Coordinates of N, CA and C in Angstrom, one line a residue:
F1 N -58.5 -112.1 105.9 CA -59.3 -111.7 104.5 C -59.4 -112.7 103.8
A2 N -60.5 -112.6 103.0 CA -61.0 -113.7 102.1 C -60.4 -113.5 100.7
P3 N -59.6 -114.3 100.0 CA -59.0 -113.8 98.7 C -60.1 -113.9 97.6
D4 N -60.0 -113.0 96.6 CA -60.8 -113.0 95.5 C -60.6 -113.3 94.4
F5 N -61.0 -113.3 93.3 CA -60.7 -113.8 92.0 C -59.3 -113.5 91.6
V6 N -59.0 -112.0 91.7 CA -57.7 -111.6 91.3 C -56.6 -112.4 92.1
T7 N -56.8 -112.2 93.7 CA -55.9 -112.9 94.1 C -55.6 -114.4 93.9
F8 N -56.8 -115.3 93.5 CA -56.4 -116.5 93.3 C -55.6 -116.5 91.7
I9 N -56.2 -115.8 90.8 CA -55.4 -115.8 89.7 C -54.1 -115.4 89.9
C10 N -53.7 -114.4 90.4 CA -52.1 -114.0 90.6 C -51.5 -115.2 91.5
I11 N -52.0 -115.8 92.3 CA -51.4 -116.9 93.1 C -51.1 -118.0 92.2
L12 N -52.1 -118.3 91.1 CA -51.9 -119.4 90.3 C -50.6 -119.0 89.3
K13 N -50.5 -117.8 89.0 CA -49.5 -117.6 88.3 C -48.3 -117.7 88.8
A14 N -48.4 -117.5 90.1 CA -46.9 -117.6 90.9 C -46.6 -119.3 91.0
C15 N -47.8 -120.0 91.2 CA -47.3 -121.4 91.0 C -46.9 -121.8 89.7
S16 N -47.5 -121.4 88.7 CA -47.0 -121.9 87.3 C -45.4 -121.5 87.2
S17 N -44.9 -120.3 87.7 CA -43.6 -119.7 87.5 C -42.4 -120.6 88.2
I18 N -43.0 -121.1 89.2 CA -42.1 -122.2 89.9 C -42.5 -123.5 89.9
G19 N -43.5 -123.9 89.2 CA -43.7 -125.2 89.1 C -44.3 -125.9 90.4
A20 N -45.1 -125.0 91.0 CA -45.6 -125.6 92.4 C -47.0 -126.3 92.3
V21 N -47.0 -127.4 91.4 CA -48.2 -128.1 91.2 C -49.1 -128.4 92.5
A22 N -48.3 -128.8 93.7 CA -49.0 -129.3 94.7 C -49.8 -128.2 95.5
K23 N -49.0 -127.1 95.3 CA -49.7 -125.7 96.0 C -50.9 -125.5 95.0
G24 N -50.7 -125.3 93.7 CA -51.5 -125.4 92.8 C -53.0 -126.2 93.0
E25 N -52.9 -127.4 93.3 CA -53.8 -128.2 93.7 C -54.7 -127.7 95.0
E26 N -53.9 -127.4 95.7 CA -54.6 -126.6 97.1 C -55.5 -125.6 96.7
I27 N -55.0 -124.8 96.0 CA -55.6 -123.5 95.5 C -56.8 -124.2 94.7
H28 N -56.6 -124.9 93.9 CA -58.0 -125.6 93.0 C -58.8 -126.1 94.0
A29 N -58.5 -126.9 95.0 CA -59.5 -127.5 96.0 C -60.4 -126.2 96.6
Q30 N -59.5 -125.2 97.0 CA -60.2 -124.2 97.9 C -61.2 -123.3 96.8
I31 N -61.0 -123.1 95.5 CA -61.9 -122.5 94.4 C -63.0 -123.3 94.3
V32 N -63.0 -124.8 94.0 CA -64.0 -125.7 94.0 C -64.9 -125.5 95.1
K33 N -64.3 -125.6 96.4 CA -65.0 -125.6 97.5 C -65.9 -124.4 97.7
E34 N -65.4 -123.0 97.3 CA -66.0 -121.8 97.4 C -67.0 -121.6 96.2
G35 N -67.1 -122.5 95.1 CA -68.0 -122.6 94.0 C -67.6 -121.3 93.2
L36 N -66.3 -121.1 92.9 CA -66.0 -119.9 92.2 C -65.5 -120.3 90.8
I37 N -65.5 -121.5 90.4 CA -64.9 -121.9 89.0 C -65.9 -121.4 87.9
G38 N -67.2 -121.8 88.5 CA -68.2 -121.6 87.4 C -68.5 -120.0 87.2
K39 N -68.0 -119.3 88.1 CA -68.2 -117.9 87.9 C -67.2 -116.9 87.4
S40 N -66.1 -117.4 87.1 CA -65.1 -116.7 86.4 C -64.1 -117.4 85.5
R41 N -64.6 -117.2 84.2 CA -63.9 -118.0 83.3 C -62.2 -117.5 83.1
A42 N -61.9 -116.5 83.5 CA -60.6 -116.0 83.6 C -59.7 -116.9 84.6
L43 N -60.8 -117.1 85.6 CA -59.7 -117.9 86.9 C -59.8 -119.4 86.2
G44 N -60.8 -120.0 85.6 CA -60.6 -121.1 85.1 C -59.6 -121.4 83.9
N45 N -59.3 -120.2 83.3 CA -58.3 -120.2 82.3 C -56.7 -120.1 83.2
A46 N -56.7 -119.6 84.0 CA -55.6 -119.5 85.0 C -55.3 -120.9 85.7
L47 N -56.1 -121.5 85.9 CA -56.1 -123.1 86.5 C -55.5 -123.9 85.2
I48 N -56.0 -123.9 84.1 CA -55.7 -124.7 83.0 C -54.2 -124.4 82.6
D49 N -53.9 -123.0 82.6 CA -52.4 -122.5 82.2 C -51.5 -123.0 83.3
M50 N -52.0 -122.9 84.6 CA -51.2 -123.4 85.8 C -50.8 -125.0 85.5
Y51 N -51.6 -125.9 85.3 CA -51.6 -127.2 85.0 C -50.6 -127.5 84.0
F52 N -50.8 -126.9 83.0 CA -50.0 -127.2 81.5 C -48.5 -126.7 82.1
K53 N -48.4 -125.5 82.7 CA -46.9 -125.0 82.9 C -46.3 -125.9 83.8
C54 N -47.1 -126.6 84.7 CA -46.3 -127.4 85.7 C -46.6 -128.9 85.2
G55 N -46.7 -129.4 83.9 CA -46.7 -130.5 83.2 C -47.8 -131.4 83.4
S56 N -48.9 -130.9 84.1 CA -50.1 -131.8 84.6 C -51.1 -131.6 83.4
L57 N -51.0 -132.5 82.2 CA -51.9 -132.2 81.3 C -53.3 -132.8 81.2
V58 N -53.3 -133.7 82.0 CA -54.6 -134.4 82.3 C -55.6 -133.5 83.2
K59 N -54.8 -133.1 84.2 CA -55.6 -132.0 85.1 C -56.1 -130.7 84.2
A60 N -55.0 -130.5 83.4 CA -55.5 -129.1 82.5 C -56.7 -129.5 82.0
Q61 N -56.9 -130.6 81.2 CA -58.2 -130.9 80.2 C -59.3 -131.1 81.1
E62 N -59.0 -131.6 82.3 CA -60.4 -131.9 83.3 C -60.9 -130.5 83.6
V63 N -59.9 -129.6 83.7 CA -60.4 -128.2 84.2 C -61.2 -127.4 83.1
F64 N -60.5 -127.7 82.1 CA -61.0 -127.2 80.8 C -62.5 -127.5 80.6
H65 N -62.7 -129.0 80.8 CA -64.1 -129.3 80.5 C -65.1 -129.1 81.6
E66 N -64.5 -128.7 82.8 CA -65.4 -128.2 84.1 C -65.8 -126.7 83.9
I67 N -65.0 -126.0 83.2 CA -65.7 -124.7 82.9 C -67.0 -124.8 82.1
P68 N -68.0 -124.0 82.5 CA -69.3 -124.1 82.0 C -69.3 -123.6 80.5
V69 N -68.7 -122.4 80.2 CA -68.7 -122.0 78.9 C -67.2 -121.6 78.6
Q70 N -66.5 -122.1 77.3 CA -65.4 -121.9 77.0 C -65.2 -120.7 76.0
D71 N -64.4 -119.7 76.2 CA -64.1 -118.8 75.3 C -63.0 -118.8 74.2
V72 N -62.6 -118.0 73.5 CA -61.2 -118.0 72.6 C -60.2 -118.3 73.6
I73 N -59.9 -117.5 74.6 CA -58.9 -117.6 75.7 C -58.9 -119.0 76.2
S74 N -60.0 -119.6 76.8 CA -59.8 -120.8 77.3 C -59.5 -121.8 75.9
W75 N -59.9 -121.8 75.1 CA -59.2 -122.6 73.7 C -57.6 -122.4 73.6
T76 N -57.5 -121.0 73.5 CA -56.0 -120.9 73.3 C -55.1 -121.4 74.3
T77 N -55.6 -121.2 75.6 CA -54.7 -121.7 76.8 C -54.6 -123.1 76.5
L78 N -55.7 -124.1 76.4 CA -55.7 -125.4 76.0 C -54.8 -125.7 74.8
I79 N -54.9 -125.1 73.7 CA -54.1 -125.3 72.6 C -52.6 -125.0 72.7
S80 N -52.5 -123.9 73.0 CA -50.9 -123.3 73.4 C -50.1 -124.5 74.4
G81 N -50.9 -125.0 75.3 CA -50.6 -126.1 76.4 C -50.1 -127.1 75.7
Y82 N -50.9 -127.6 74.6 CA -50.7 -128.9 73.8 C -49.3 -128.9 73.1
V83 N -49.3 -127.5 72.4 CA -48.1 -127.1 71.5 C -46.8 -127.4 72.3
R84 N -47.0 -126.3 73.5 CA -45.6 -126.4 74.3 C -44.9 -127.8 74.8
H85 N -46.0 -128.7 74.7 CA -45.5 -130.0 75.3 C -45.4 -130.8 74.1
G86 N -45.5 -130.4 72.8 CA -45.2 -131.2 71.8 C -46.2 -132.1 71.1
H87 N -47.5 -131.9 71.6 CA -48.7 -132.8 71.3 C -49.4 -131.6 70.2
G88 N -48.8 -131.9 69.1 CA -49.2 -131.0 67.8 C -50.6 -131.6 67.3
E89 N -50.9 -132.9 67.4 CA -52.2 -133.5 66.9 C -53.4 -133.2 67.8
Q90 N -53.1 -133.2 69.0 CA -54.1 -132.8 70.1 C -54.4 -131.4 69.7
A91 N -53.5 -130.5 69.7 CA -53.8 -129.0 69.6 C -54.5 -128.9 68.1
I92 N -54.3 -129.6 67.3 CA -55.0 -129.4 65.9 C -56.3 -129.8 66.2
K93 N -56.6 -131.0 66.5 CA -58.0 -131.5 66.9 C -58.9 -130.6 67.8
G94 N -58.1 -129.9 68.7 CA -58.7 -128.8 69.6 C -59.2 -127.5 68.7
F95 N -58.4 -127.2 67.9 CA -58.6 -126.1 66.8 C -59.8 -126.5 66.1
E96 N -60.0 -127.6 65.7 CA -61.1 -128.3 64.9 C -62.4 -128.2 65.6
R97 N -62.3 -128.6 67.1 CA -63.6 -128.7 67.6 C -63.8 -127.3 68.0
M98 N -62.9 -126.3 68.5 CA -63.4 -124.9 68.5 C -64.2 -124.1 67.4
Q99 N -63.5 -124.6 66.1 CA -64.4 -124.0 64.9 C -65.9 -124.5 65.0
I100 N -65.8 -126.0 65.3 CA -67.4 -126.5 65.3 C -68.1 -125.7 66.2
E101 N -67.7 -125.2 67.4 CA -68.6 -124.6 68.1 C -68.7 -123.0 67.8
A102 N -68.0 -122.8 66.8 CA -68.3 -121.5 66.0 C -67.6 -120.2 67.0
I103 N -66.5 -120.7 67.7 CA -65.8 -119.6 68.2 C -64.7 -118.9 67.2
L104 N -64.6 -117.9 67.2 CA -63.6 -117.4 66.3 C -62.2 -117.1 66.8
A105 N -61.2 -117.7 65.9 CA -59.9 -117.6 66.1 C -59.2 -116.3 66.2
D106 N -58.2 -115.9 67.2 CA -57.7 -114.7 67.0 C -56.2 -114.8 66.5
A107 N -55.4 -113.9 66.8 CA -54.1 -113.9 66.2 C -53.1 -115.0 67.1
V108 N -53.2 -114.9 68.1 CA -52.5 -115.8 69.1 C -53.1 -117.2 68.8
M109 N -54.2 -117.7 68.4 CA -54.8 -118.9 68.4 C -54.1 -119.5 67.1
F110 N -53.9 -118.5 65.9 CA -53.5 -118.9 64.7 C -51.9 -119.1 64.8
V111 N -51.4 -118.5 65.4 CA -49.9 -118.5 65.6 C -49.5 -120.0 66.1
Y112 N -50.3 -120.5 67.4 CA -50.1 -121.6 68.1 C -50.6 -123.0 67.2
V113 N -51.7 -122.7 66.4 CA -52.1 -123.8 65.5 C -51.1 -124.2 64.3
L114 N -50.6 -122.8 63.9 CA -49.6 -123.0 62.8 C -48.5 -123.8 63.3
K115 N -48.0 -123.4 64.6 CA -46.9 -124.2 65.4 C -47.1 -125.5 65.3
A116 N -48.4 -126.0 65.7 CA -48.7 -127.5 65.8 C -48.7 -128.1 64.3
C117 N -48.9 -127.6 63.3 CA -48.8 -127.9 61.9 C -47.5 -128.0 61.6
G118 N -46.4 -127.1 62.0 CA -45.1 -127.5 61.6 C -44.5 -128.5 62.6
I119 N -45.0 -128.8 63.9 CA -44.5 -129.6 64.8 C -44.8 -131.2 63.9
M120 N -46.0 -131.3 63.4 CA -46.5 -132.5 62.9 C -46.1 -132.8 61.4
G121 N -45.8 -131.6 60.8 CA -45.6 -131.7 59.3 C -46.7 -131.7 58.5
M122 N -48.0 -131.3 59.1 CA -49.1 -131.4 58.7 C -49.3 -130.0 57.5
I123 N -48.9 -130.3 56.2 CA -48.9 -129.3 55.5 C -50.3 -128.9 54.8
V124 N -50.9 -130.1 54.5 CA -52.4 -130.0 53.8 C -53.3 -129.0 55.0
K125 N -53.1 -129.2 56.3 CA -53.8 -128.4 57.3 C -53.3 -127.2 57.5
G126 N -52.1 -126.9 57.4 CA -51.4 -125.6 57.5 C -51.9 -124.8 56.3
Q127 N -52.1 -125.3 55.1 CA -52.5 -124.6 53.8 C -54.1 -124.3 53.9
Q128 N -54.7 -124.9 54.6 CA -56.2 -124.8 54.8 C -56.3 -123.5 55.8
I129 N -55.3 -123.5 57.1 CA -55.4 -122.3 57.8 C -54.7 -121.0 57.1
H130 N -54.0 -121.4 56.4 CA -53.4 -120.3 55.5 C -54.6 -119.6 54.7
T131 N -55.3 -120.1 54.0 CA -56.4 -119.7 53.3 C -57.3 -119.2 54.2
Q132 N -57.8 -119.5 55.4 CA -58.6 -119.1 56.4 C -57.8 -117.7 56.8
I133 N -56.5 -117.6 56.9 CA -55.9 -116.2 57.4 C -56.0 -115.4 56.4
I134 N -56.0 -115.6 55.2 CA -56.3 -114.7 54.1 C -57.4 -114.0 53.9
T135 N -58.6 -115.3 54.1 CA -60.0 -114.7 54.0 C -60.4 -113.8 54.9
E136 N -59.9 -114.0 56.2 CA -60.2 -113.1 57.4 C -59.4 -111.8 57.4
G137 N -58.4 -111.9 56.7 CA -57.5 -110.5 56.4 C -56.3 -110.5 57.7
W138 N -56.2 -111.4 58.3 CA -54.9 -111.4 59.0 C -53.7 -111.3 58.8
L139 N -53.4 -111.5 57.5 CA -51.8 -111.1 57.0 C -51.7 -109.6 56.8
E140 N -52.7 -109.0 56.5 CA -52.4 -107.4 56.3 C -52.4 -106.7 57.5
R141 N -53.1 -107.5 58.7 CA -53.2 -106.6 59.8 C -52.4 -107.1 61.1
N142 N -51.5 -108.2 61.0 CA -50.9 -109.0 62.0 C -49.6 -109.6 61.6
I143 N -48.4 -108.9 61.7 CA -47.0 -109.5 61.3 C -47.0 -110.8 61.8
I144 N -47.3 -110.9 63.3 CA -46.9 -112.1 63.7 C -47.7 -113.5 63.2
V145 N -48.7 -113.5 62.8 CA -49.4 -114.3 61.8 C -48.8 -114.8 60.9
G146 N -48.2 -113.9 60.2 CA -47.6 -113.7 58.9 C -46.1 -114.5 59.1
N147 N -45.4 -114.2 60.3 CA -44.2 -114.8 60.4 C -44.4 -116.4 61.0
A148 N -45.7 -116.7 61.8 CA -45.8 -118.0 61.9 C -46.1 -118.8 60.6
L149 N -46.8 -118.3 59.8 CA -47.0 -119.0 58.4 C -45.5 -119.3 57.8
V150 N -44.9 -118.3 57.7 CA -43.6 -118.5 57.3 C -42.8 -119.7 57.9
D151 N -42.9 -119.6 59.2 CA -42.2 -120.7 60.0 C -42.7 -122.2 59.7
M152 N -44.1 -122.0 59.7 CA -44.7 -123.3 59.2 C -44.3 -123.8 57.9
Y153 N -44.4 -123.1 57.2 CA -44.1 -123.8 55.7 C -42.5 -124.2 55.7
A154 N -41.6 -123.4 56.4 CA -40.2 -123.8 56.6 C -40.1 -125.3 57.5
K155 N -40.8 -125.3 58.1 CA -40.7 -126.5 59.3 C -41.2 -127.8 58.4
C156 N -42.2 -127.5 57.5 CA -42.7 -128.5 56.7 C -41.9 -128.9 55.4
G157 N -40.7 -128.2 55.2 CA -39.8 -128.3 54.4 C -40.4 -127.6 52.9
F158 N -41.4 -126.8 52.9 CA -41.6 -125.9 51.7 C -41.0 -124.3 51.5
L159 N -39.8 -124.4 51.4 CA -38.8 -123.4 51.3 C -39.5 -122.2 50.5
T160 N -39.9 -122.7 49.3 CA -40.2 -121.8 48.2 C -41.8 -121.2 48.7
K161 N -42.4 -121.8 49.3 CA -43.8 -121.2 49.9 C -43.3 -120.3 51.2
A162 N -42.6 -120.6 51.8 CA -42.1 -119.8 52.9 C -41.6 -118.5 52.5
A163 N -40.6 -118.6 51.6 CA -40.5 -117.2 50.9 C -41.3 -116.3 50.0
E164 N -42.4 -117.0 49.6 CA -43.5 -116.5 49.0 C -44.5 -115.6 49.7
V165 N -44.7 -116.5 51.0 CA -45.5 -115.9 52.1 C -44.6 -114.6 52.7
F166 N -43.2 -114.8 52.7 CA -42.5 -113.7 53.6 C -42.6 -112.5 52.4
H167 N -42.5 -112.6 51.2 CA -42.3 -111.5 50.4 C -43.8 -111.0 50.1
F168 N -44.9 -111.6 50.6 CA -46.2 -111.1 50.6 C -46.7 -110.4 51.8
L169 N -45.9 -110.4 52.7 CA -46.0 -109.6 54.0 C -45.9 -108.1 53.7
P170 N -46.8 -107.2 54.2 CA -46.8 -105.9 53.8 C -45.5 -105.1 54.7
A171 N -45.0 -105.8 55.6 CA -43.9 -105.2 56.4 C -43.1 -106.5 57.0
H172 N -41.9 -106.4 57.3 CA -41.0 -107.4 57.9 C -40.5 -107.0 59.3
D173 N -40.3 -107.7 60.2 CA -39.5 -107.3 61.6 C -38.2 -108.4 61.5
V174 N -37.6 -108.2 62.8 CA -36.3 -109.2 62.8 C -36.9 -110.6 62.7
A175 N -38.4 -110.7 63.6 CA -39.0 -112.2 63.5 C -38.9 -112.6 62.3
S176 N -39.6 -112.0 61.3 CA -39.7 -112.2 59.9 C -38.5 -112.9 59.0
W177 N -37.7 -112.2 59.2 CA -36.4 -112.3 59.0 C -35.6 -113.7 59.4
N178 N -35.7 -113.7 60.6 CA -35.1 -114.9 61.2 C -36.0 -116.1 60.7
A179 N -37.2 -116.2 60.7 CA -37.9 -117.3 60.3 C -37.6 -117.9 58.8
L180 N -37.2 -116.8 57.9 CA -36.6 -117.2 56.7 C -35.4 -117.6 56.7
I181 N -34.4 -116.9 57.3 CA -32.9 -117.2 57.4 C -32.9 -118.7 58.1
C182 N -33.3 -118.7 59.4 CA -33.4 -120.1 59.9 C -33.7 -121.4 58.9
A183 N -35.0 -121.0 58.4 CA -35.3 -122.0 57.4 C -34.4 -122.5 56.5
Y184 N -33.9 -121.5 55.8 CA -32.7 -121.9 54.9 C -31.6 -122.6 55.4
V185 N -31.2 -122.1 56.6 CA -29.8 -122.7 57.1 C -30.2 -124.2 57.5
Q186 N -31.6 -124.5 58.0 CA -32.2 -125.8 58.6 C -31.9 -126.7 57.4
H187 N -32.3 -126.1 56.1 CA -32.2 -127.2 54.9 C -31.0 -126.9 54.2
E188 N -29.9 -126.4 54.8 CA -28.6 -126.2 54.2 C -28.5 -125.4 53.0
C189 N -29.4 -124.4 52.9 CA -29.2 -123.5 51.8 C -28.8 -122.0 52.4
A190 N -27.7 -122.4 52.5 CA -26.8 -121.3 53.5 C -26.5 -120.0 52.6
T191 N -26.2 -120.2 51.2 CA -26.0 -119.2 50.5 C -27.1 -118.2 50.4
E192 N -28.5 -118.7 50.3 CA -29.4 -117.9 50.4 C -29.8 -117.3 51.7
A193 N -29.4 -117.9 52.7 CA -29.3 -117.4 54.2 C -28.6 -116.3 54.5
L194 N -27.3 -116.1 53.7 CA -26.4 -115.0 53.8 C -27.0 -113.8 52.9
S195 N -27.6 -114.5 51.9 CA -28.2 -113.2 51.0 C -29.4 -112.5 51.8
C196 N -30.1 -113.3 52.4 CA -31.2 -112.6 53.5 C -30.7 -111.6 54.3
L197 N -29.5 -112.1 55.1 CA -28.8 -111.0 55.9 C -28.6 -109.7 55.4
D198 N -28.0 -109.8 54.2 CA -27.7 -108.8 53.4 C -29.0 -107.8 53.2
D199 N -30.0 -108.5 52.5 CA -31.2 -107.6 52.5 C -31.8 -107.1 53.5
M200 N -31.7 -107.9 54.9 CA -32.4 -107.4 56.1 C -31.6 -106.3 56.5
Q201 N -30.6 -106.2 56.3 CA -29.6 -105.1 57.0 C -30.0 -103.8 55.9
K202 N -30.1 -103.9 54.7 CA -30.5 -103.1 53.8 C -31.8 -102.3 54.1
E203 N -32.7 -103.3 54.6 CA -33.9 -102.8 54.8 C -33.8 -101.9 56.4
G204 N -32.7 -101.9 56.9 CA -32.5 -101.1 58.3 C -32.7 -102.1 59.5
I205 N -33.1 -103.1 59.3 CA -33.5 -104.1 60.5 C -32.3 -104.7 61.1
S206 N -32.1 -104.6 62.3 CA -30.8 -104.9 62.9 C -30.8 -106.5 63.4
P207 N -30.1 -107.3 62.9 CA -30.0 -108.7 63.4 C -30.0 -108.9 64.8
D208 N -30.6 -109.9 65.4 CA -30.3 -110.3 66.9 C -29.7 -111.3 66.9
V209 N -29.6 -112.1 68.3 CA -28.8 -113.1 68.6 C -29.2 -114.5 67.8
T210 N -30.5 -114.5 67.6 CA -31.0 -115.5 66.6 C -30.6 -115.6 65.3
T211 N -30.5 -114.2 64.8 CA -30.0 -114.2 63.3 C -28.6 -114.3 63.2
Y212 N -27.8 -114.0 64.1 CA -26.3 -114.2 64.0 C -26.1 -115.7 64.2
A213 N -26.6 -116.5 65.2 CA -26.7 -117.8 65.5 C -26.7 -118.7 64.0
C214 N -27.9 -118.2 63.6 CA -28.3 -119.2 62.3 C -27.3 -118.6 61.0
V215 N -27.0 -117.3 60.9 CA -25.8 -117.2 59.8 C -24.7 -117.7 60.1
L216 N -24.2 -117.8 61.3 CA -22.8 -118.4 61.6 C -23.0 -120.1 61.3
K217 N -24.1 -120.7 61.6 CA -24.5 -121.9 61.2 C -24.2 -122.0 59.7
G218 N -24.9 -121.0 59.0 CA -24.8 -121.1 57.4 C -23.3 -121.0 57.1
C219 N -22.6 -120.1 57.4 CA -21.2 -120.2 57.3 C -20.4 -121.3 57.3
G220 N -20.4 -122.1 58.4 CA -19.9 -123.2 58.6 C -20.2 -124.2 57.5
I221 N -21.6 -124.0 57.2 CA -21.9 -125.1 56.1 C -21.2 -125.0 55.0
I222 N -21.3 -123.9 54.4 CA -20.5 -123.6 53.0 C -18.8 -123.1 53.2
G223 N -18.5 -123.0 54.5 CA -17.1 -122.9 54.5 C -16.8 -121.4 54.3
A224 N -17.8 -120.5 54.6 CA -17.7 -119.1 54.3 C -16.8 -118.3 55.5
I225 N -15.4 -118.7 55.4 CA -14.6 -118.3 56.5 C -14.6 -116.5 56.6
G226 N -14.5 -116.1 55.3 CA -14.6 -114.5 55.2 C -15.8 -113.7 55.8
R227 N -16.6 -114.5 55.4 CA -18.1 -113.7 56.0 C -18.3 -114.3 57.4
G228 N -17.8 -115.2 57.9 CA -17.9 -115.6 59.3 C -16.9 -114.5 60.2
N229 N -15.8 -114.2 59.8 CA -14.8 -113.3 60.1 C -15.3 -111.9 60.2
E230 N -16.3 -111.3 59.1 CA -16.8 -110.1 59.2 C -18.0 -110.1 60.4
I231 N -18.7 -111.2 60.5 CA -19.6 -111.4 61.5 C -19.0 -111.3 63.0
H232 N -17.9 -111.8 63.0 CA -17.2 -111.8 64.3 C -16.9 -110.7 64.7
V233 N -16.3 -109.8 63.7 CA -16.0 -108.2 64.0 C -17.1 -107.6 64.6
E234 N -18.3 -108.0 63.8 CA -19.6 -107.1 64.1 C -19.9 -107.3 65.6
L235 N -19.9 -108.7 66.0 CA -20.2 -109.0 67.1 C -19.3 -108.5 68.2
Y236 N -18.1 -108.4 68.0 CA -17.1 -107.9 68.8 C -17.5 -106.4 69.0
K237 N -17.6 -105.6 68.0 CA -18.0 -104.1 68.0 C -19.4 -103.8 68.8
K238 N -20.2 -104.9 68.7 CA -21.4 -104.6 69.5 C -21.4 -105.0 70.8
G239 N -20.3 -105.6 71.4 CA -20.1 -106.3 72.7 C -21.1 -107.5 73.0
L240 N -21.6 -108.1 71.9 CA -22.3 -109.3 72.2 C -21.4 -110.5 72.6
L241 N -20.4 -110.7 72.4 CA -19.4 -111.8 72.7 C -19.4 -111.9 74.3
N242 N -19.3 -110.7 74.8 CA -19.1 -110.6 76.3 C -20.3 -111.0 77.1
T243 N -21.5 -110.8 76.2 CA -22.8 -111.0 77.3 C -23.6 -112.6 76.8
D244 N -23.0 -112.9 75.6 CA -24.0 -114.3 75.0 C -23.1 -115.3 74.6
L245 N -23.2 -116.3 75.8 CA -22.3 -117.5 75.5 C -22.7 -118.3 74.2
F246 N -24.1 -118.2 74.2 CA -24.5 -118.8 72.8 C -24.0 -118.7 71.5
L247 N -23.7 -117.2 71.4 CA -23.1 -116.7 70.2 C -21.6 -116.9 70.1
A248 N -20.9 -117.0 71.3 CA -19.6 -117.5 71.2 C -19.6 -118.8 70.9
N249 N -20.3 -119.7 71.3 CA -20.3 -121.3 70.9 C -20.5 -121.2 69.4
A250 N -21.4 -120.4 68.9 CA -21.9 -120.4 67.7 C -20.6 -119.9 66.8
L251 N -19.8 -119.2 67.1 CA -18.7 -118.9 66.4 C -17.4 -119.9 66.5
I252 N -17.3 -120.5 67.6 CA -16.0 -121.7 67.9 C -16.7 -122.5 66.7
D253 N -17.8 -123.0 66.8 CA -18.3 -124.1 65.7 C -18.1 -123.6 64.4
M254 N -18.4 -122.4 64.0 CA -18.4 -121.8 62.7 C -17.0 -121.9 62.3
Y255 N -16.0 -121.6 63.3 CA -14.4 -121.7 62.8 C -14.0 -123.1 62.8
A256 N -14.4 -123.9 63.5 CA -14.2 -125.6 63.5 C -14.8 -126.2 62.3
K257 N -16.0 -125.8 61.8 CA -16.4 -126.4 60.8 C -15.6 -125.8 59.3
C258 N -15.0 -124.5 59.4 CA -14.5 -124.0 58.3 C -12.9 -124.5 58.3
G259 N -12.7 -125.1 59.5 CA -11.1 -125.8 59.3 C -10.2 -124.9 60.1

């Protein structure tokens, strides 16, 4: 039986998941031999993704340029690959080229390019993208984009702006709160982080592992042993200490830093 587009896409995903780049290259050669790469953008995008996930950035770029027509998914696959490997500057350049070609960004694209701005500390570019997001109405209709904006400002060291964007969001989820709480902790504003935890719980949003880990780090920074004890009890009641070693380590670290 001859494999079709769906077969190849699924097999390329399998190669990605186990890092089987040699097998991926064999499949790529077969796809080229059968003249399929120009007939399916989804197949081309799967090849780009496979090479990025296997760490072959040059091959991913080559395939991207081999695709006759790139759509927003092709560009997102390319830019997200750059971001995952820490190449923020290339991701931003890719985003700029995409805009020159008049391809409209979607929510996923904005998330990755904001991550790139955060990696590079490119606050001016991040502010430009923020303006574009507001103009296109993404903040009102997509909480993930809003969360990415909060995280970008926090990583660039603009905590006041991060908090401003957070409070402008029409709704918050656990990721929104985590972006703000972790930002405060990273910049050693632990009192603000603990206050955010209180506000988060008042909103009826349950903390997750990331929230607890950040807040425990905050307790250690300011020596808030009483609050750390309260969180310890909460984790015990929820049974999280038996299932998450990361949290247990965060507790040990908090108690050690509190003396």
